[in-house]
Short mmCIF file of C-alpha atoms (C1' of nucleotides) in Angstrom, two decimals:
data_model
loop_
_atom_site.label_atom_id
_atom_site.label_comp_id
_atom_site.label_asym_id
_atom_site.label_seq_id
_atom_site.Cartn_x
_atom_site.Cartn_y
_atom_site.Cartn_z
CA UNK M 688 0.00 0.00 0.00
CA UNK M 689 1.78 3.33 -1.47
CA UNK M 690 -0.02 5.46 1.67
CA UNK M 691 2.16 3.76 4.08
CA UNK M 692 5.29 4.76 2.13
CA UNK M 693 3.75 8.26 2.10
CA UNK M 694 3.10 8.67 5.52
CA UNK M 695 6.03 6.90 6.65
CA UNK M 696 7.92 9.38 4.67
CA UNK M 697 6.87 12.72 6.72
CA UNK M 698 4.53 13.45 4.21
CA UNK M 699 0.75 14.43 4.12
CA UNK M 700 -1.27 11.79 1.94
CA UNK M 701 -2.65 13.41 -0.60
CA UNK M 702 -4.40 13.15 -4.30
CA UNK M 703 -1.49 13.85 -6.09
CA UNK M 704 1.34 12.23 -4.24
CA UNK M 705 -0.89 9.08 -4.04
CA UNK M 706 -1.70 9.17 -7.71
CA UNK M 707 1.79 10.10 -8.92
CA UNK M 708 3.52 7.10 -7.20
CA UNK M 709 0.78 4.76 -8.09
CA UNK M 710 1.66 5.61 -11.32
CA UNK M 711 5.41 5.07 -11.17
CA UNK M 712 4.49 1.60 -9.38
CA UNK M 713 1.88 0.82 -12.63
CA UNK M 714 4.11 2.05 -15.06
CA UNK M 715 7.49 0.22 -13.61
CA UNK M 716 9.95 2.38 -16.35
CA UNK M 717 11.54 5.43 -16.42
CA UNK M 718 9.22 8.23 -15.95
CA UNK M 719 10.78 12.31 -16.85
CA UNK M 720 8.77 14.74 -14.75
CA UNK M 721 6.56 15.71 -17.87
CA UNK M 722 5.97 12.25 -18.79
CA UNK M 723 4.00 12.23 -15.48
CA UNK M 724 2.22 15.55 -15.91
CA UNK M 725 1.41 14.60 -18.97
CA UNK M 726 -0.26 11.09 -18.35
CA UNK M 727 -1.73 12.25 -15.38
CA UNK M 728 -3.46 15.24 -17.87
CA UNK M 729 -4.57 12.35 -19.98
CA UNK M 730 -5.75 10.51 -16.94
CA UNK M 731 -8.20 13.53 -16.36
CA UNK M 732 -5.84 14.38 -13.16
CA UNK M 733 -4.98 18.00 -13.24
CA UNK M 734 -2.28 18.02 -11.31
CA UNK M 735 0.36 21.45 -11.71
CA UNK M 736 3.71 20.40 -13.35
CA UNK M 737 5.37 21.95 -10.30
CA UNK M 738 4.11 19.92 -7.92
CA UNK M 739 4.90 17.07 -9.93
CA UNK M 740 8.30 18.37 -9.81
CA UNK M 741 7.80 18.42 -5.69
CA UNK M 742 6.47 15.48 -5.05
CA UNK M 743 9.27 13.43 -7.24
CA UNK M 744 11.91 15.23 -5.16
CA UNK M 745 10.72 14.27 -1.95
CA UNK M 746 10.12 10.86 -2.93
CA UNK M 747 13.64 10.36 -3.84
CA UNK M 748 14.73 12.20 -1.07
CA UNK M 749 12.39 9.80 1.18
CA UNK M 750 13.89 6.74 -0.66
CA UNK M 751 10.73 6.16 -2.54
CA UNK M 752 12.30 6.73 -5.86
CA UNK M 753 15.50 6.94 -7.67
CA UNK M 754 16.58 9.69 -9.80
CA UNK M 755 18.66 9.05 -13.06
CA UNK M 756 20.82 11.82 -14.72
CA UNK M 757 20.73 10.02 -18.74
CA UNK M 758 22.94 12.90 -20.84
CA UNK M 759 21.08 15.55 -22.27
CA UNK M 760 17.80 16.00 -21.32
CA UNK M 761 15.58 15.45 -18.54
CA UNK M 762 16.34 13.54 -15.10
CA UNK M 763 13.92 10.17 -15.09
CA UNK M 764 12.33 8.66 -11.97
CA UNK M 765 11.49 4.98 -11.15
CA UNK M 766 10.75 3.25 -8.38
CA UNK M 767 13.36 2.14 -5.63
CA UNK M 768 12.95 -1.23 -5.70
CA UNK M 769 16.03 -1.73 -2.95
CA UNK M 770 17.66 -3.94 -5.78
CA UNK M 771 20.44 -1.17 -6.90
CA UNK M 772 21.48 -1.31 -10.85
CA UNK M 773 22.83 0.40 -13.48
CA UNK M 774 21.62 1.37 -16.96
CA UNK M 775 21.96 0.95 -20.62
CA UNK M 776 20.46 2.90 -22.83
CA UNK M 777 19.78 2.86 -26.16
CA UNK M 778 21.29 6.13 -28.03
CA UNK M 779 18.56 5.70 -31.10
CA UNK M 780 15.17 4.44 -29.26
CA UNK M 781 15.59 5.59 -26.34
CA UNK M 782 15.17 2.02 -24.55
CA UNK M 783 16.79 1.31 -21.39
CA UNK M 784 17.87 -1.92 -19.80
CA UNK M 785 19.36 -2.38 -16.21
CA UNK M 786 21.75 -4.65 -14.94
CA UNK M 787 24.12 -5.50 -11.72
CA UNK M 788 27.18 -6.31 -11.78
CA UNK M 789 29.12 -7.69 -8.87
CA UNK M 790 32.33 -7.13 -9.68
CA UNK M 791 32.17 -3.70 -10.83
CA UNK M 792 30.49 -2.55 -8.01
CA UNK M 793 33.09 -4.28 -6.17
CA UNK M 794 36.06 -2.58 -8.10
CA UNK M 795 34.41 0.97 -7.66
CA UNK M 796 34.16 0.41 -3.76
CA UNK M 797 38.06 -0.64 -4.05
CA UNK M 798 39.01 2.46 -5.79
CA UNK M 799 37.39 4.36 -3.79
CA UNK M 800 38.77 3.18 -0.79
CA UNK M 801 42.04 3.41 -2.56
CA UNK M 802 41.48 7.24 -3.09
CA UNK M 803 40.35 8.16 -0.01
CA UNK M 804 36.90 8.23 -1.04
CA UNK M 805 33.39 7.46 1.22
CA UNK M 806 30.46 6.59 -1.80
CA UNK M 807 27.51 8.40 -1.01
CA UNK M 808 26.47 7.01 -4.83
CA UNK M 809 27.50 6.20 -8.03
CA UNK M 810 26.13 7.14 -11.79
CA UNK M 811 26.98 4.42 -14.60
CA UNK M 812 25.32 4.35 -17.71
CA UNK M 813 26.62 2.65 -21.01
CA UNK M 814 25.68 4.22 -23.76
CA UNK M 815 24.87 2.57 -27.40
CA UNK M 816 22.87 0.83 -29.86
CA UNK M 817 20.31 -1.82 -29.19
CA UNK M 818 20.12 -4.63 -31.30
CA UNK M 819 16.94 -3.62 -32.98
CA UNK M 820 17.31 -3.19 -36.75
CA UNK M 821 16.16 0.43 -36.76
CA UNK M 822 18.93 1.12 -34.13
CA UNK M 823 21.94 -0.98 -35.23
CA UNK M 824 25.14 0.55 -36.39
CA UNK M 825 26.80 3.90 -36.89
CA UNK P 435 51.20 22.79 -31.14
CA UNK P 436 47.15 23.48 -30.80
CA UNK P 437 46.36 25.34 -34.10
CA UNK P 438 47.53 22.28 -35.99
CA UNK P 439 44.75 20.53 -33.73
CA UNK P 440 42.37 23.13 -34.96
CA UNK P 441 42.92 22.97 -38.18
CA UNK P 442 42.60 19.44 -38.54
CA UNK P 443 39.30 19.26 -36.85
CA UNK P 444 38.02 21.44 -39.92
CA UNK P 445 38.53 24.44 -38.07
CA UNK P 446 39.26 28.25 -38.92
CA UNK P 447 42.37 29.01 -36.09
CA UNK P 448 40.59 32.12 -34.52
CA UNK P 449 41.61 34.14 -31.38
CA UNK P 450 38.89 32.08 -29.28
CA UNK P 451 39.63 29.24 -30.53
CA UNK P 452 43.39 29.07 -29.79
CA UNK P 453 42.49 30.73 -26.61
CA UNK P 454 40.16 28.32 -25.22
CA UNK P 455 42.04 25.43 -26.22
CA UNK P 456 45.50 26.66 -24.72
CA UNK P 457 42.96 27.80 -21.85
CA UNK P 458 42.09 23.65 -21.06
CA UNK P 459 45.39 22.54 -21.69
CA UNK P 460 47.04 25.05 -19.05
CA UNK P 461 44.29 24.69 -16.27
CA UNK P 462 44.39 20.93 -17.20
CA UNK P 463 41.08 20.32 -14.63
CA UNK P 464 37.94 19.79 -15.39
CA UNK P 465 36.41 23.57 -16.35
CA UNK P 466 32.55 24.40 -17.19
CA UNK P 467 31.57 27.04 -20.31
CA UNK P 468 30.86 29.39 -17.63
CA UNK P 469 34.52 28.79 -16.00
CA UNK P 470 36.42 29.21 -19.43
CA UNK P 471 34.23 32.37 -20.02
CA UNK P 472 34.67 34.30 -16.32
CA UNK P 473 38.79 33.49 -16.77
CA UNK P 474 39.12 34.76 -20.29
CA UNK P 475 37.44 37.60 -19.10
CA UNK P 476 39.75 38.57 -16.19
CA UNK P 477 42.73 37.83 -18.70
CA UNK P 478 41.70 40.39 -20.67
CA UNK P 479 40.07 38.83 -23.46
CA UNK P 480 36.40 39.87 -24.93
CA UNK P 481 35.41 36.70 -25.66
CA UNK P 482 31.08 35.62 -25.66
CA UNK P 483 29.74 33.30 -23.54
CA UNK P 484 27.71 31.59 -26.75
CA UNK P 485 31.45 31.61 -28.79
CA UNK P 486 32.81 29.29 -25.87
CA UNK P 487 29.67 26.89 -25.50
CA UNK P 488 29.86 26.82 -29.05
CA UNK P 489 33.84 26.22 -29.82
CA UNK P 490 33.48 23.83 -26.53
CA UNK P 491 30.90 21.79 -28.25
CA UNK P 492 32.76 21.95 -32.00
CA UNK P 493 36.28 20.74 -29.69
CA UNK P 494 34.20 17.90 -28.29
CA UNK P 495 32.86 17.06 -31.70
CA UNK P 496 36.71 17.02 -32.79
CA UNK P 497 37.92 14.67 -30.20
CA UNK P 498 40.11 17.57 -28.76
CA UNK P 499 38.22 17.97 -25.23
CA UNK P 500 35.44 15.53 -23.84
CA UNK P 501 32.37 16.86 -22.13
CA UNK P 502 31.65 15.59 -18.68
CA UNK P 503 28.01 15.58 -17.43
CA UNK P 504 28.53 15.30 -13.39
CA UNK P 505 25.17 15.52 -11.97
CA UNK P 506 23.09 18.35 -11.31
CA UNK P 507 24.87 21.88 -12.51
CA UNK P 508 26.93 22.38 -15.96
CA UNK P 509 28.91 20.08 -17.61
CA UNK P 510 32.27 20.56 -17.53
CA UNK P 511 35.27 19.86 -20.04
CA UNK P 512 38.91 18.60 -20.37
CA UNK P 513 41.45 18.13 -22.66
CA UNK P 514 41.02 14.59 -24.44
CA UNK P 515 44.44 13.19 -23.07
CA UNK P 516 43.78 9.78 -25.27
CA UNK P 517 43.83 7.80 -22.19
CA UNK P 518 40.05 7.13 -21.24
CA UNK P 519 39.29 7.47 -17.83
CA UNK P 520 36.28 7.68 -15.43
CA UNK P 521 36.05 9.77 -12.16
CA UNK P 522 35.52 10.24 -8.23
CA UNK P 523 33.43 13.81 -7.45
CA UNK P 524 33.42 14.98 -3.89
CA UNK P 525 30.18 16.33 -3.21
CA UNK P 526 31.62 18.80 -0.44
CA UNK P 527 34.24 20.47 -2.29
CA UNK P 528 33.98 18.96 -5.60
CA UNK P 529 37.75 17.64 -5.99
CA UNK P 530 37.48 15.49 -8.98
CA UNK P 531 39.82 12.42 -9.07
CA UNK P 532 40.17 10.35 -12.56
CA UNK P 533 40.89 6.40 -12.47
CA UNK P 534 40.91 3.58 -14.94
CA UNK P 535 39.95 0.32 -14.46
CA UNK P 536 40.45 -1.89 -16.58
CA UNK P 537 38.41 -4.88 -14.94
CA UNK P 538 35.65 -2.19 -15.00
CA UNK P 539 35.76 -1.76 -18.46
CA UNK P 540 35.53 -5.29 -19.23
CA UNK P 541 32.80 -6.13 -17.76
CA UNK P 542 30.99 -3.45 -19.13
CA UNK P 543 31.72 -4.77 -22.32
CA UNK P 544 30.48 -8.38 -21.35
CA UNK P 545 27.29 -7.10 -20.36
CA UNK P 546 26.88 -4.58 -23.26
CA UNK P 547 27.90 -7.98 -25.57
CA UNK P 548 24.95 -10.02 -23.53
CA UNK P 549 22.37 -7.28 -23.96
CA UNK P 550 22.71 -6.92 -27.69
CA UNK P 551 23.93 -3.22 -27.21
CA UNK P 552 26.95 -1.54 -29.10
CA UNK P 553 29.23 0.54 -26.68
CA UNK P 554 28.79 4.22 -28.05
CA UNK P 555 30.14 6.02 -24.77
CA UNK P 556 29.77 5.32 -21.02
CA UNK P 557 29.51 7.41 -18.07
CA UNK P 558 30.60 6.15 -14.98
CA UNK P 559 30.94 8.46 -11.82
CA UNK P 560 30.88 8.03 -8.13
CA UNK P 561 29.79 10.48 -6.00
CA UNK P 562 31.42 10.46 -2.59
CA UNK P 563 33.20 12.24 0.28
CA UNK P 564 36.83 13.18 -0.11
CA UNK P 565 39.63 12.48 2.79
CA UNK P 566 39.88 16.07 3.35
CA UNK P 567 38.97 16.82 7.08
CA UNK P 568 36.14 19.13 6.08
CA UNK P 569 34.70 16.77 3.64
CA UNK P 570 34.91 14.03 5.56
CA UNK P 571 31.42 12.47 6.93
CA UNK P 572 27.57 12.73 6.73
"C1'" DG B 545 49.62 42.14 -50.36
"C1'" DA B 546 44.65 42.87 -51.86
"C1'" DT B 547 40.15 40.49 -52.76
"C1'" DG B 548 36.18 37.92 -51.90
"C1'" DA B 549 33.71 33.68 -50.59
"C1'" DT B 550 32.84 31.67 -46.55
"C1'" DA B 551 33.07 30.80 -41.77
"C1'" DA B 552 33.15 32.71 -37.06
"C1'" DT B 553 31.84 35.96 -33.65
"C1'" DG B 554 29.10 38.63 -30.16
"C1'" DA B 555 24.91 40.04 -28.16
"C1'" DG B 556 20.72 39.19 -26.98
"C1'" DA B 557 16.68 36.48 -27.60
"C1'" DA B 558 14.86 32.07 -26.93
"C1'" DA B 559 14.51 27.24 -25.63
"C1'" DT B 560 14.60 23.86 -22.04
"C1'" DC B 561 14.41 22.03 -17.60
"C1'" DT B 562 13.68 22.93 -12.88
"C1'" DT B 563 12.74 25.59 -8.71
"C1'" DC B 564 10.59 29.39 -6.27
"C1'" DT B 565 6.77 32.45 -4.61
"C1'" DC B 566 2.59 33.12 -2.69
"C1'" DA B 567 -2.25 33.15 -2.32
"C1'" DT B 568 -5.62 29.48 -1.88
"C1'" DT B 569 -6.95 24.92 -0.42
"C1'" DA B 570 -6.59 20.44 1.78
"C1'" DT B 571 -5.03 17.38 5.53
"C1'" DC B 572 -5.27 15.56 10.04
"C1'" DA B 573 -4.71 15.70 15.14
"C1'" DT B 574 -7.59 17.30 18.54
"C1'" DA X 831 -16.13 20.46 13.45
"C1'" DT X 832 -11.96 23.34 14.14
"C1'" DG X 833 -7.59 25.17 13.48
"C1'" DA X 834 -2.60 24.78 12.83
"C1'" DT X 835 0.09 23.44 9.41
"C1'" DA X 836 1.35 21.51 5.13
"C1'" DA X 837 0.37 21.05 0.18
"C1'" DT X 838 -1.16 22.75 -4.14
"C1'" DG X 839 -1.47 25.34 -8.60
"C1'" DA X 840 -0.13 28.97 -11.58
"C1'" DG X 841 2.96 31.72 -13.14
"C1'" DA X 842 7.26 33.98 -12.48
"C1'" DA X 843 11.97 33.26 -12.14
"C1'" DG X 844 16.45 30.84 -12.25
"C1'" DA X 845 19.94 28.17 -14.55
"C1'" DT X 846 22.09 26.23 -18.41
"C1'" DT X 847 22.50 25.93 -23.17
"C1'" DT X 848 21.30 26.90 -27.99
"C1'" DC X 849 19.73 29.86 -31.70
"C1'" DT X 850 19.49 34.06 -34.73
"C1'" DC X 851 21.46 37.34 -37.35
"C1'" DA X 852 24.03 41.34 -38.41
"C1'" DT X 853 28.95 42.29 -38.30
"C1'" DT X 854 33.68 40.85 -38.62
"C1'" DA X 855 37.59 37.84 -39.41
"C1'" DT X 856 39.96 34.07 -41.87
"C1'" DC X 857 42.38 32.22 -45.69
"C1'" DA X 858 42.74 30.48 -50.50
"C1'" DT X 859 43.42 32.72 -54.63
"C1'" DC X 860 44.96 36.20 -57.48
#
DNA sequence: GATGATAATGAGAAATCTTCTCATTATCAT
DNA sequence: ATGATAATGAGAAGATTTCTCATTATCATC
């Protein structure tokens, strides 16, 4: 039940924080900001792009959500699932898959260490072409 | 020399140009648009804001400097040394460290390779607390 | 060295994404 | 039901980057 998240977050439960991460929970992808004003508009919801805005930013800084920084353009949202991963993404379609790796994050926690680094959090995204025909090559 | 570097990327060698360029390879850090402008400026030289995003973005289309997106603020840019590398960000005082790994690299490829996806580029930053007494913690 | 086609520049406008402001409205403990 | 407090919506504003276009500089050719 998303209320309990809400609530157990600090946070008032209202229409659109409840709709908003129902609809990151339906959904399951990667969600920009507009693509939930926008679906919510189609949904009949009218719900202000600025609170949209709001209510994604205290869900990921309430752990609810997870904020990815893809190169140019807009940051996308999912869901925190608690099962960290890292992101491919398609430089033609736009898809993007996720994946863990083991021993990667294991080398990054060793360099880091090595460096005198503490991770608070780490970005890595491979960037290509997916092997659809429309996206393969150049 | 860097006009020859200019001129091979297809380039007219112009006072901004040569500027900027000698500019990254001096400083040698990682510098944003804004950065290259504000120092130009104090050495004297009347040089617009759009010129540098734009030669910036012609150098990175040249191979001469590669564009760094570290999360939320501006990119910022470097010389392209050849050697690939990825990098450490402290989030109190924003010391950038570079590294290389090549187990890292690897297994990116591996995965890319399972998923069907081409390497293009890849992005790999972690975010993090330097050992610097006043960055240290929380 | 002068000439001219073409590319580059500078300044400000504009585009894009995100946050802020503030008056109005909704939530929830009592 | 009431009231203190938080949340919302709309538009303005901020931040970064790109675009437009008139003016100027570069460089191959003469």
């Amino acid at each position: 039940m998303e209320n309990q998240d809400i609530k157990k977050a600090g946070l008032k439960i209202t229409l659109p924080r409840v709709k908003i991460l129902t609809l990151l929970e339906k959904h399951g992808g990667h969600l920009s900001a507009e693509d939930v004003y926008k679906i919510l508009l189609e949904e009949g919801e009218e719900i202000g792009l600025a609170t949209v805005y709001r209510v994604l930013t205290q869900f990921e800084a309430a752990g609810l959500v997870v904020r990815q920084n893809f190169e140019g353009g807009q940051s996308v949202f999912e869901i925190d699932s608690g099962d960290h991963h890292d992101h491919l993404v398609c430089l033609k379609c736009g898809k993007v898959e996720e994946f863990l790796d083991t021993t990667i994050e294991k080398r990054q926690e060793a360099i880091a260490r090595k460096l005198g680094f503490t991770i608070k959090d780490h970005a890595l995204v491979i960037y290509g072409y997916c092997d659809k025909p429309e996206c393969n090559q150049d």
